[in-house]
């Protein structure tokens, strides 16, 4: 593989104009496709195979048009203190506001709270439901303005009015202040790590190119593939993070290769053949882990995995082709100013880069410190991560709703008003479906279900059943006494299902529980059940891949255990922040509750690939030094001398990018940003920088042991580029060469 990538790097360098034009064309096509494509719709989560999804499908079949895809708004009215919303002047204000909406553009219907009984027992709060004949993303600005004007009209009359419902849903738009800060931090780190504005700009430019193509493709395919804004933001987040890192790794190796002399084309080929091999492997692990999310069976999670995997694949292609192509344009300006100045003045080390100048460096000094105290470092790091992971034992999974939004939003205030007036369970009603096809009298069975459900603890109210045209299916609504994300509500769902099993045994009718709350509970349980199997698959894949790459048994096992520590600590942070509320205020998280059920598996998939990134880039240089005869301890030092600084910079960049998304209003993106930033922090700076060298110091030569039978069976992927060194020996620097040679005009 190293030889093939070497040729790709040289070809891209030589044909740089063609490569740049091809990527520019891809970028323009992606932008055009995104601009011309219709906006995608935000879809509810579904979980094929669950009872709630089975009931949803049954309702679509038996009540055609009953589950309309049109948007819905809920206007909530509250009378001033000490007054009732049923008072004459307040009732007139409510009816006037609703009258201004009736018959309006895209409005399908409005309900009168005084006719439907949608007034609280104390008479202070009422609500009206407005349905539309278009989805939320298709509502026009005039339609949304009319809704706001109706609410404003009632406010002017002295009422408190808030609005909830899907009509207010909108796609989360990237590009906020915090994301810009994250990218700015990444730029500063690149400049400090590379010592060159040009080299830093090259890494940022190529990353932006790759992520722009990925984001454009996701936007263009949003409607055909049903992709949501969350998929696009995940692609943006991952594309930026890995794109910058991969470009940094190859650029850093290119600069190292220039230190040996020779022409820049050969240096570009060697950079892609060596660091590019690690990039391909690292990108493949992220790609496989994200695509593997499809086995969980949640369509939205599958789409998120595919979108993220596509962004990572594009980042790898950009790093292997566009980065070496730009080397030819920028020439020796990728070197730091100090090195170029030394070259012009004919310094003592004209070819030596700062990273390869023979100085100890912070990375080498840290490695020697760990080698002297491996047990102390290992115990400190391991126990520290274990302590951070303790909160993960209290992990609760759920799906966020309006209750997780900021109190500054009208949706959250509407949610709170409805909870105050009608009880916390009003915002999460349960839909009970009675399928009595071919099993006898449906009305008698439905009455039995109503009576049974009303007698259960935790039920606030049960509505009258409604029947389909055939008369063999009934639907009724049960309102819990507790909030949608409450553990008591989950117990109630299970209790209704247990009671339904008894009714089914007596009557032959199927009793199913569904609704958004029940669906969220089913998805959370399915995610909990899938967590351990998915983690097992990922760990097994990590051990297998690292065994092939490093031809060792103990190194992969060490990497897998380190990965578990990183993930456990990241889960601990999620629980502490999102469940317990630690540091929630500074992070802009106003409502604590269960961790979003998609996050653990999604974080495992992403962090697995990122952890392998750092493992590969650090250990590749160690393995290379050991293969050339260095003692095990010195091989560790060599690995940190060449790669420690770059890996640290890459980790800081990735943490900055992920943390930059914490400021978004979407709970999904906030959770993802906190979890991924914490996981990268722990994995890069604790596991890879402390635990890895400590374990290697204790193992010595045994770390690189591989049984003979595995040595014969396993393929040799040559990620260190040994075959490249044999087939294409590095050029000896000319005695009179002051700087690495570049094509004419690129000096």
XYZ file of C-alpha atoms in Angstrom:
747
model
C 0.000 0.000 0.000
C 2.832 2.402 0.806
C 4.267 2.083 -2.714
C 0.865 2.694 -4.323
C 0.264 5.764 -2.176
C 3.784 6.991 -2.960
C 2.890 6.951 -6.641
C -0.410 8.732 -5.954
C 1.425 11.445 -4.032
C 3.961 12.002 -6.809
C 1.262 11.959 -9.486
C -0.821 14.512 -7.585
C 2.265 16.703 -7.167
C 3.089 16.555 -10.886
C -0.490 16.953 -12.092
C -1.408 19.541 -9.481
C -3.326 21.745 -11.890
C -5.544 18.849 -12.937
C -6.082 17.737 -9.334
C -7.020 21.235 -8.163
C -9.399 21.674 -11.104
C -11.087 18.335 -10.382
C -11.648 19.213 -6.734
C -12.803 22.703 -7.655
C -15.282 21.174 -10.092
C -16.537 18.762 -7.420
C -16.939 21.678 -5.020
C -18.931 23.749 -7.523
C -21.177 20.793 -8.391
C -21.850 20.100 -4.710
C -22.661 23.751 -4.010
C -24.933 23.953 -7.055
C -26.702 20.747 -6.071
C -27.250 22.013 -2.535
C -28.541 25.382 -3.769
C -31.004 23.856 -6.235
C -32.225 21.000 -4.034
C -35.404 21.452 -1.966
C -35.043 21.631 1.795
C -35.168 18.328 3.642
C -37.734 17.570 6.310
C -37.077 16.784 9.967
C -38.369 13.251 10.493
C -39.455 11.593 13.707
C -37.291 8.748 14.924
C -38.546 5.278 14.085
C -37.535 1.837 15.257
C -38.709 -1.031 13.029
C -39.611 -4.162 14.979
C -40.791 -2.416 18.148
C -44.369 -2.454 19.419
C -44.714 1.301 19.088
C -43.608 1.242 15.445
C -45.956 -1.681 14.738
C -48.816 0.374 16.165
C -47.843 3.430 14.100
C -47.874 1.314 10.947
C -51.268 -0.130 11.902
C -52.716 3.364 12.402
C -51.462 4.417 8.958
C -53.220 1.396 7.473
C -56.534 1.586 9.377
C -56.842 5.384 9.655
C -55.658 6.686 6.263
C -54.938 10.381 6.533
C -55.322 10.273 10.283
C -51.577 10.620 10.818
C -51.195 13.643 8.599
C -47.708 14.771 7.759
C -48.831 18.397 7.978
C -47.316 20.694 10.583
C -49.114 21.460 13.809
C -48.973 24.444 16.154
C -50.345 24.768 19.645
C -51.260 28.209 20.982
C -51.292 28.262 24.788
C -53.132 31.125 26.543
C -52.782 32.092 30.201
C -54.888 34.704 31.982
C -53.261 37.303 34.247
C -52.838 36.434 37.934
C -56.111 35.980 39.753
C -58.167 35.881 36.556
C -59.674 33.136 34.430
C -59.155 32.649 30.721
C -62.891 31.935 30.481
C -63.741 35.496 31.504
C -65.635 37.419 28.863
C -62.891 39.779 27.687
C -60.218 37.068 27.730
C -62.443 34.602 25.877
C -63.127 37.231 23.252
C -59.382 37.898 22.860
C -58.687 34.167 22.375
C -61.489 33.764 19.838
C -60.393 36.869 17.928
C -56.802 35.581 17.742
C -57.944 32.174 16.492
C -60.377 33.818 14.088
C -57.493 35.662 12.442
C -55.947 32.276 11.624
C -59.038 30.409 10.435
C -59.100 30.074 6.687
C -55.603 31.473 6.354
C -52.966 30.336 3.882
C -51.937 26.692 4.449
C -54.190 26.467 7.552
C -56.194 23.240 7.608
C -58.096 23.692 10.871
C -58.130 25.381 14.272
C -59.776 24.162 17.461
C -61.817 26.250 19.870
C -60.619 25.493 23.430
C -64.018 26.417 24.875
C -65.797 23.889 22.678
C -63.226 21.088 22.990
C -62.762 21.507 26.737
C -59.072 22.407 26.377
C -59.191 24.586 29.504
C -57.411 23.783 32.763
C -59.464 22.910 35.859
C -58.685 26.242 37.503
C -59.650 28.058 34.319
C -56.367 29.954 33.996
C -54.838 28.186 30.960
C -56.301 27.111 27.626
C -54.863 25.882 24.352
C -55.828 25.612 20.724
C -54.386 23.298 18.090
C -53.742 24.687 14.603
C -53.089 22.167 11.841
C -51.592 22.925 8.433
C -51.745 21.173 5.078
C -47.958 21.451 4.607
C -44.943 20.182 6.482
C -42.942 22.466 8.779
C -40.194 23.106 6.206
C -42.809 23.982 3.554
C -44.618 26.592 5.639
C -44.219 30.009 4.084
C -42.954 33.068 5.882
C -46.452 34.594 5.634
C -47.959 31.564 7.365
C -45.498 31.713 10.235
C -45.942 35.482 10.497
C -49.717 35.025 10.757
C -49.181 32.622 13.674
C -46.928 35.122 15.410
C -49.382 37.944 14.756
C -52.240 35.932 16.283
C -50.179 35.316 19.413
C -49.199 38.988 19.530
C -52.827 40.051 19.170
C -53.801 38.042 22.277
C -50.790 39.374 24.171
C -51.888 42.912 23.434
C -55.191 42.040 25.091
C -53.373 41.175 28.323
C -52.913 37.392 27.972
C -49.704 35.407 28.202
C -49.364 33.469 24.939
C -46.747 30.879 23.976
C -46.503 28.641 20.922
C -45.386 25.045 20.565
C -45.687 22.262 18.038
C -43.903 21.077 14.916
C -44.783 24.219 12.951
C -41.995 25.994 14.780
C -39.427 23.306 14.024
C -36.609 24.442 11.778
C -33.390 22.929 10.595
C -30.399 23.747 12.760
C -28.116 25.990 10.782
C -24.354 25.652 11.252
C -22.078 28.650 11.365
C -22.655 30.125 14.804
C -20.164 32.029 16.915
C -18.925 29.031 18.877
C -18.128 27.065 15.724
C -16.112 30.002 14.426
C -14.215 30.148 17.720
C -13.430 26.437 17.418
C -12.038 26.873 13.917
C -10.044 29.926 15.052
C -8.460 27.902 17.846
C -7.625 25.194 15.317
C -5.922 27.779 13.105
C -3.812 29.113 15.987
C -2.764 25.581 16.963
C -1.772 24.816 13.384
C 0.395 27.929 13.170
C 2.111 27.106 16.476
C 2.622 23.463 15.556
C 3.937 24.058 12.045
C 5.572 27.453 12.480
C 4.274 28.546 9.083
C 1.164 30.453 8.099
C 1.292 28.837 4.684
C 1.430 25.290 6.076
C -1.385 26.067 8.529
C -3.464 27.668 5.806
C -2.912 24.673 3.537
C -4.328 22.303 6.169
C -7.338 24.531 6.771
C -7.938 25.123 3.065
C -7.970 21.436 2.176
C -10.179 20.583 5.171
C -12.672 23.287 4.184
C -12.693 22.006 0.605
C -13.474 18.459 1.681
C -16.130 19.427 4.199
C -17.773 21.826 1.725
C -18.129 19.002 -0.800
C -19.507 16.673 1.890
C -21.936 19.265 3.253
C -23.098 20.143 -0.254
C -23.710 16.491 -1.140
C -25.668 15.849 2.059
C -27.798 18.940 1.405
C -28.370 17.975 -2.221
C -29.397 14.419 -1.264
C -31.502 15.465 1.739
C -34.870 14.890 0.066
C -34.078 11.742 -1.994
C -32.440 9.997 0.963
C -34.445 11.581 3.769
C -31.418 13.213 5.430
C -32.021 15.644 8.287
C -30.082 18.694 9.400
C -28.450 16.602 12.133
C -26.844 14.428 9.455
C -25.479 17.527 7.717
C -24.084 18.971 10.950
C -22.448 15.656 11.896
C -20.826 15.543 8.447
C -19.620 19.115 8.963
C -18.291 18.361 12.443
C -16.431 15.182 11.483
C -15.270 16.512 8.132
C -13.646 19.552 9.732
C -12.041 17.598 12.567
C -10.516 14.723 10.606
C -9.864 16.846 7.514
C -7.608 19.230 9.418
C -5.924 16.379 11.271
C -5.210 14.283 8.168
C -3.799 17.275 6.304
C -1.670 18.094 9.341
C -0.225 14.579 9.510
C 0.746 14.501 5.839
C 2.083 18.073 5.876
C 4.195 17.334 8.931
C 5.655 14.215 7.297
C 6.301 16.170 4.098
C 8.344 18.674 6.078
C 10.267 15.836 7.735
C 11.036 14.304 4.345
C 12.292 17.636 3.064
C 14.886 17.555 5.828
C 16.618 14.700 4.012
C 17.187 16.768 0.883
C 16.168 15.726 -2.603
C 13.337 17.214 -4.626
C 9.910 18.119 -3.313
C 8.100 15.696 -5.600
C 9.810 12.753 -3.955
C 9.122 14.248 -0.512
C 5.433 14.584 -1.390
C 5.337 10.973 -2.557
C 7.036 9.757 0.624
C 4.714 11.818 2.830
C 1.664 10.250 1.203
C 3.275 6.799 1.167
C 4.049 6.853 4.904
C 1.722 9.247 6.750
C -0.851 8.642 4.012
C -0.879 4.926 4.842
C -1.758 5.794 8.427
C -4.416 8.217 7.186
C -5.997 5.515 5.014
C -6.055 3.053 7.893
C -7.360 5.597 10.400
C -10.018 6.832 7.989
C -11.051 3.255 7.209
C -11.603 2.494 10.889
C -13.809 5.571 11.334
C -15.662 4.702 8.114
C -16.301 1.092 9.145
C -17.416 2.042 12.644
C -19.865 4.659 11.323
C -21.282 2.445 8.588
C -21.640 -0.271 11.223
C -24.196 1.898 13.024
C -26.691 0.593 10.479
C -26.852 -2.770 12.267
C -28.658 -1.139 15.209
C -31.785 -0.813 13.074
C -32.677 2.860 13.611
C -32.996 4.594 10.221
C -31.960 8.010 11.559
C -28.848 6.558 13.204
C -28.008 4.729 9.978
C -28.280 7.986 8.020
C -26.088 9.804 10.543
C -23.498 7.053 10.251
C -23.538 7.116 6.455
C -23.321 10.913 6.331
C -20.391 10.979 8.745
C -18.669 8.113 6.930
C -18.992 9.938 3.625
C -17.409 13.059 5.108
C -14.499 11.008 6.475
C -13.984 9.264 3.121
C -13.817 12.634 1.374
C -11.329 13.891 3.981
C -9.067 10.913 3.214
C -9.275 11.513 -0.554
C -8.483 15.198 -0.082
C -5.482 14.381 2.101
C -4.084 11.892 -0.427
C -4.533 14.036 -3.547
C -5.264 17.717 -2.951
C -2.729 18.147 -0.150
C 0.287 16.907 -2.187
C -0.983 18.882 -5.180
C -0.848 22.089 -3.155
C 2.680 21.232 -2.004
C 3.744 21.937 -5.566
C 2.148 25.392 -5.499
C 3.454 26.555 -2.142
C 6.989 25.180 -2.421
C 9.353 25.681 0.481
C 6.948 28.126 2.087
C 5.483 25.147 3.962
C 8.708 25.244 6.009
C 8.912 27.437 9.043
C 10.466 30.879 8.649
C 13.372 29.937 10.910
C 14.319 26.961 8.761
C 14.072 28.969 5.547
C 16.169 31.748 7.040
C 18.802 29.242 8.150
C 18.821 27.781 4.655
C 19.329 31.180 3.024
C 22.173 32.003 5.409
C 23.834 28.622 4.910
C 23.300 27.561 8.498
C 24.829 24.545 10.145
C 21.765 22.371 9.611
C 20.325 23.529 6.314
C 18.116 20.491 5.935
C 16.978 20.036 9.517
C 13.477 20.905 10.512
C 12.821 21.822 14.129
C 11.111 18.476 14.693
C 14.087 16.571 13.333
C 16.927 18.709 14.501
C 18.094 16.238 17.099
C 16.869 18.254 20.051
C 15.052 16.478 22.840
C 11.782 18.369 22.460
C 8.889 18.294 24.898
C 7.553 15.012 23.479
C 10.848 13.180 23.915
C 11.334 14.591 27.423
C 7.846 13.478 28.421
C 8.458 9.991 27.003
C 11.675 9.645 29.017
C 9.825 10.799 32.142
C 7.192 8.076 31.637
C 9.853 5.453 30.937
C 11.473 6.242 34.286
C 8.174 6.002 36.239
C 5.867 3.714 34.241
C 4.016 2.211 37.214
C 3.244 5.572 38.831
C 2.079 7.079 35.522
C -0.036 4.023 34.678
C -1.761 3.944 38.069
C -2.388 7.687 38.114
C -3.829 7.774 34.602
C -5.855 4.583 34.976
C -7.344 5.479 38.349
C -8.045 9.032 37.175
C -10.021 7.851 34.153
C -11.777 5.277 36.311
C -12.883 7.997 38.711
C -14.207 10.159 35.869
C -16.088 7.153 34.499
C -17.936 6.443 37.781
C -20.976 8.632 36.895
C -21.507 6.445 33.812
C -22.906 3.788 36.164
C -25.956 6.060 36.536
C -26.437 6.501 32.779
C -30.082 6.955 31.764
C -31.114 7.124 28.139
C -33.956 9.103 26.614
C -34.867 11.403 23.747
C -35.125 15.180 24.187
C -38.280 17.138 23.531
C -39.380 20.703 24.095
C -38.535 20.304 27.791
C -34.835 20.267 26.891
C -34.968 23.546 24.984
C -33.897 26.884 26.386
C -36.365 28.739 28.594
C -35.874 31.663 26.209
C -37.772 29.771 23.487
C -41.540 29.974 23.181
C -41.698 26.183 22.686
C -40.208 25.568 26.121
C -42.491 28.149 27.764
C -45.514 26.576 26.057
C -44.410 23.193 27.370
C -44.148 24.583 30.906
C -47.565 26.261 30.720
C -49.231 23.031 29.553
C -47.521 21.122 32.359
C -48.720 23.700 34.865
C -52.313 23.696 33.628
C -52.884 20.083 32.626
C -50.178 18.111 34.435
C -46.647 17.069 33.415
C -47.907 14.031 31.531
C -50.041 16.111 29.186
C -46.991 16.789 27.005
C -46.414 13.062 26.516
C -49.751 11.300 25.973
C -49.822 7.586 25.212
C -51.800 6.193 22.291
C -53.377 2.795 22.914
C -54.441 0.879 19.800
C -56.923 -2.002 20.018
C -56.809 -4.257 16.956
C -59.874 -6.499 17.138
C -60.033 -7.566 13.494
C -61.846 -10.891 13.360
C -61.926 -11.286 17.148
C -65.448 -10.242 18.144
C -67.092 -7.057 19.396
C -64.621 -4.191 19.117
C -66.640 -1.755 21.274
C -66.785 -4.198 24.196
C -63.052 -4.838 23.948
C -62.293 -1.112 23.717
C -64.437 -0.429 26.811
C -62.540 -3.160 28.654
C -59.236 -1.548 27.692
C -60.439 1.885 28.858
C -61.559 0.494 32.211
C -58.332 -1.465 32.687
C -56.053 1.457 31.834
C -57.982 3.890 34.084
C -57.394 1.600 37.062
C -53.619 1.590 36.624
C -51.478 3.711 38.929
C -49.976 6.767 37.247
C -52.805 7.412 34.760
C -54.223 10.939 34.888
C -57.000 10.449 32.323
C -58.167 8.195 29.510
C -60.058 9.520 26.498
C -63.016 7.899 24.749
C -62.076 5.392 22.037
C -62.360 6.299 18.375
C -63.027 3.640 15.722
C -61.951 3.210 12.120
C -64.438 2.933 9.253
C -64.425 -0.866 9.387
C -65.133 -0.747 13.109
C -62.470 -3.287 14.032
C -59.763 -0.937 15.315
C -60.045 1.478 18.227
C -57.707 4.234 19.354
C -57.701 5.888 22.760
C -55.418 8.356 24.502
C -54.038 7.863 28.005
C -52.397 10.803 29.766
C -49.776 9.884 32.396
C -49.430 11.761 35.654
C -45.686 12.107 35.137
C -43.442 13.799 32.562
C -42.523 12.035 29.288
C -38.903 11.360 30.320
C -39.814 10.184 33.817
C -38.963 6.642 34.895
C -42.533 6.399 36.237
C -43.883 7.014 32.736
C -41.727 4.191 31.438
C -43.122 1.933 34.160
C -46.642 2.956 33.154
C -46.032 2.011 29.511
C -44.817 -1.401 30.616
C -47.832 -1.767 32.934
C -50.279 -0.975 30.108
C -48.557 -3.499 27.876
C -48.683 -6.154 30.590
C -52.389 -5.484 31.083
C -52.852 -5.610 27.322
C -51.324 -9.080 27.233
C -53.996 -10.236 29.658
C -56.770 -8.683 27.569
C -55.325 -10.314 24.453
C -55.386 -13.701 26.166
C -59.064 -13.236 27.097
C -60.415 -11.619 23.921
C -57.915 -12.332 21.145
C -57.526 -8.597 20.422
C -54.081 -7.021 20.083
C -53.487 -4.109 22.458
C -50.544 -1.923 21.439
C -49.076 1.193 23.050
C -47.537 3.872 20.873
C -47.141 7.636 20.597
C -44.017 9.767 20.733
C -43.384 8.966 24.398
C -43.731 5.202 23.908
C -41.588 5.339 20.779
C -38.866 7.181 22.668
C -38.984 4.579 25.436
C -38.733 1.722 22.934
C -35.836 3.340 21.102
C -33.975 3.982 24.360
C -34.411 0.362 25.432
C -33.288 -0.887 22.018
C -30.210 1.330 22.169
C -29.373 0.061 25.653
C -29.705 -3.537 24.443
C -27.534 -2.854 21.374
C -24.806 -0.989 23.287
C -22.868 -3.998 24.574
C -22.996 -6.031 21.314
C -21.891 -3.008 19.282
C -19.089 -2.255 21.734
C -17.969 -5.886 21.513
C -17.882 -5.739 17.717
C -15.931 -2.476 17.748
C -13.406 -3.796 20.281
C -12.983 -6.996 18.274
C -12.452 -4.998 15.092
C -9.883 -2.804 16.827
C -7.897 -5.800 18.055
C -7.989 -7.451 14.624
C -6.958 -4.352 12.675
C -4.157 -3.374 15.044
C -2.849 -6.941 15.068
C -2.565 -6.787 11.285
C -1.026 -3.308 11.268
C 1.540 -3.655 14.067
C 2.035 -7.430 13.926
C 1.662 -7.698 17.676
C -0.768 -9.303 20.100
C -0.272 -7.196 23.222
C -0.313 -3.776 21.524
C -3.890 -4.274 20.201
C -5.107 -5.520 23.582
C -3.592 -2.482 25.261
C -5.230 -0.210 22.675
C -8.641 -1.834 23.221
C -8.453 -1.423 26.991
C -7.364 2.195 26.576
C -10.305 2.791 24.243
C -12.681 1.412 26.877
C -11.241 3.790 29.461
C -11.684 6.765 27.118
C -15.279 5.883 26.291
C -16.148 5.188 29.924
C -14.739 8.550 31.015
C -16.612 10.329 28.199
C -19.877 8.705 29.306
C -19.099 9.823 32.844
C -18.812 13.418 31.630
C -22.121 13.146 29.739
C -23.920 11.902 32.850
C -22.332 14.554 35.075
C -23.238 17.376 32.671
C -26.585 16.362 31.164
C -28.098 14.314 34.017
C -26.553 15.850 37.116
C -26.154 19.375 35.766
C -22.458 19.859 36.578
C -21.134 22.816 34.549
C -24.429 22.842 32.639
C -24.846 26.601 33.099
C -21.533 27.659 31.520
C -22.187 25.249 28.647
C -25.615 26.759 27.981
C -27.539 23.600 28.980
C -30.643 24.761 30.846
C -32.494 21.477 31.338
C -30.995 18.270 32.690
C -32.414 14.815 32.098
C -31.587 11.494 30.457
C -28.731 11.408 27.953
C -29.987 11.221 24.393
C -30.313 7.520 23.610
C -28.477 7.723 20.267
C -25.349 9.242 21.778
C -23.547 6.292 23.447
C -23.447 4.135 20.316
C -22.726 7.119 18.070
C -19.855 8.257 20.303
C -18.459 4.735 20.487
C -18.420 4.512 16.686
C -16.766 7.886 16.172
C -14.298 7.700 19.064
C -13.209 4.230 18.023
C -11.929 5.574 14.735
C -10.389 8.680 16.278
C -8.658 6.625 18.967
C -7.148 4.443 16.267
C -5.928 7.649 14.571
C -3.709 8.560 17.500
C -2.704 4.967 18.159
C -1.545 4.518 14.582
C 0.287 7.835 14.230
C 2.159 7.378 17.508
C 2.964 3.689 17.229
C 3.866 3.792 13.542
C 7.013 5.783 14.342
C 7.724 3.575 17.367
C 7.367 0.412 15.316
C 9.506 1.941 12.561
C 12.291 2.763 15.034
C 12.085 -0.681 16.653
C 12.187 -2.411 13.251
C 15.408 -0.502 12.491
C 17.081 -1.840 15.615
C 16.285 0.711 18.319
C 15.773 -0.705 21.842
C 12.110 -0.738 22.970
C 12.501 2.252 25.281
C 14.344 4.330 22.689
C 11.686 3.389 20.103
C 9.064 4.938 22.382
C 11.155 8.110 22.671
C 11.612 8.256 18.889
C 7.873 7.900 18.380
C 7.149 10.826 20.678
C 9.982 12.906 19.212
C 8.564 12.622 15.697
C 4.810 12.326 16.342
C 4.051 13.528 19.876
C 3.825 17.195 18.977
C 1.735 16.546 15.887
C -0.669 14.190 17.705
C -1.094 16.719 20.537
C -1.814 19.489 18.016
C -4.256 17.245 16.136
C -6.074 16.396 19.359
C -6.372 20.054 20.394
C -7.736 20.883 16.949
C -10.313 18.113 17.130
C -11.353 19.088 20.664
C -11.742 22.715 19.556
C -13.892 21.775 16.570
C -16.149 19.472 18.594
C -16.436 21.931 21.491
C -17.379 24.649 19.017
C -20.694 22.897 18.401
C -21.702 22.896 22.075
C -23.119 26.411 21.665
C -25.832 25.282 19.224
C -29.444 25.122 20.439
C -29.949 21.499 19.376
C -29.701 19.076 22.345
C -28.477 16.384 19.959
C -25.566 18.491 18.730
C -24.777 19.761 22.229
C -24.547 16.229 23.582
C -22.454 15.122 20.633
C -20.074 18.065 21.018
C -19.512 17.548 24.759
C -19.158 13.776 24.454
C -16.743 13.803 21.524
C -14.615 16.643 22.904
C -14.280 14.843 26.254
C -13.536 11.488 24.607
C -10.777 12.945 22.404
C -9.290 14.795 25.385
C -9.082 11.631 27.477
C -7.966 9.364 24.655
C -5.244 11.596 23.227
C -3.731 13.110 26.350
C -4.302 10.419 28.970
C -4.490 7.101 27.146
C -2.145 7.646 24.182
C 0.264 10.095 25.835
C 0.488 8.454 29.283
C -0.919 4.929 29.432
C 0.517 3.794 26.085
C 4.195 4.652 26.808
C 3.863 3.346 30.383
C 2.537 -0.021 29.200
C 5.153 -0.266 26.442
C 7.873 0.493 28.989
C 6.656 -2.341 31.212
C 6.292 -4.808 28.344
C 9.627 -4.080 26.655
C 10.290 -6.331 23.650
C 7.242 -8.440 24.504
C 5.059 -5.594 23.238
C 6.034 -6.461 19.653
C 5.724 -10.241 19.999
C 3.608 -12.132 17.456
C 3.161 -15.937 17.354
C 4.773 -17.565 14.342
C 1.505 -18.949 13.040
C -0.062 -15.479 13.012
C 3.060 -14.063 11.411
C 2.574 -16.471 8.510
C -1.177 -16.029 8.208
C -1.675 -12.289 8.672
C -1.175 -10.014 5.645
C 1.584 -7.419 5.803
C -0.029 -4.039 5.161
C 3.310 -2.220 5.681
C 1.863 0.906 7.238
C 5.386 2.063 8.191
C 6.481 2.141 4.546
C 9.333 -0.387 4.852
C 8.696 -1.662 1.325
C 8.830 1.903 0.089
C 12.284 2.379 1.621
C 13.536 -0.800 -0.059
C 12.059 -0.117 -3.487
C 12.528 3.636 -3.557
C 15.580 4.475 -1.425
C 15.635 8.038 -0.114
C 18.001 10.344 -2.002
C 21.179 11.322 -0.229
C 21.333 15.067 0.250
C 23.817 16.759 -2.002
C 26.835 18.213 -0.140
C 26.215 21.666 -1.522
C 22.453 21.634 -1.202
C 21.265 24.402 1.062
C 17.564 23.715 0.767
C 15.348 20.917 -0.514
C 14.913 21.204 -4.262
C 11.630 22.464 -5.701
C 10.505 22.891 -9.266
C 11.588 26.115 -10.869
C 9.355 28.997 -9.987
C 8.208 27.412 -6.718
C 10.996 28.736 -4.516
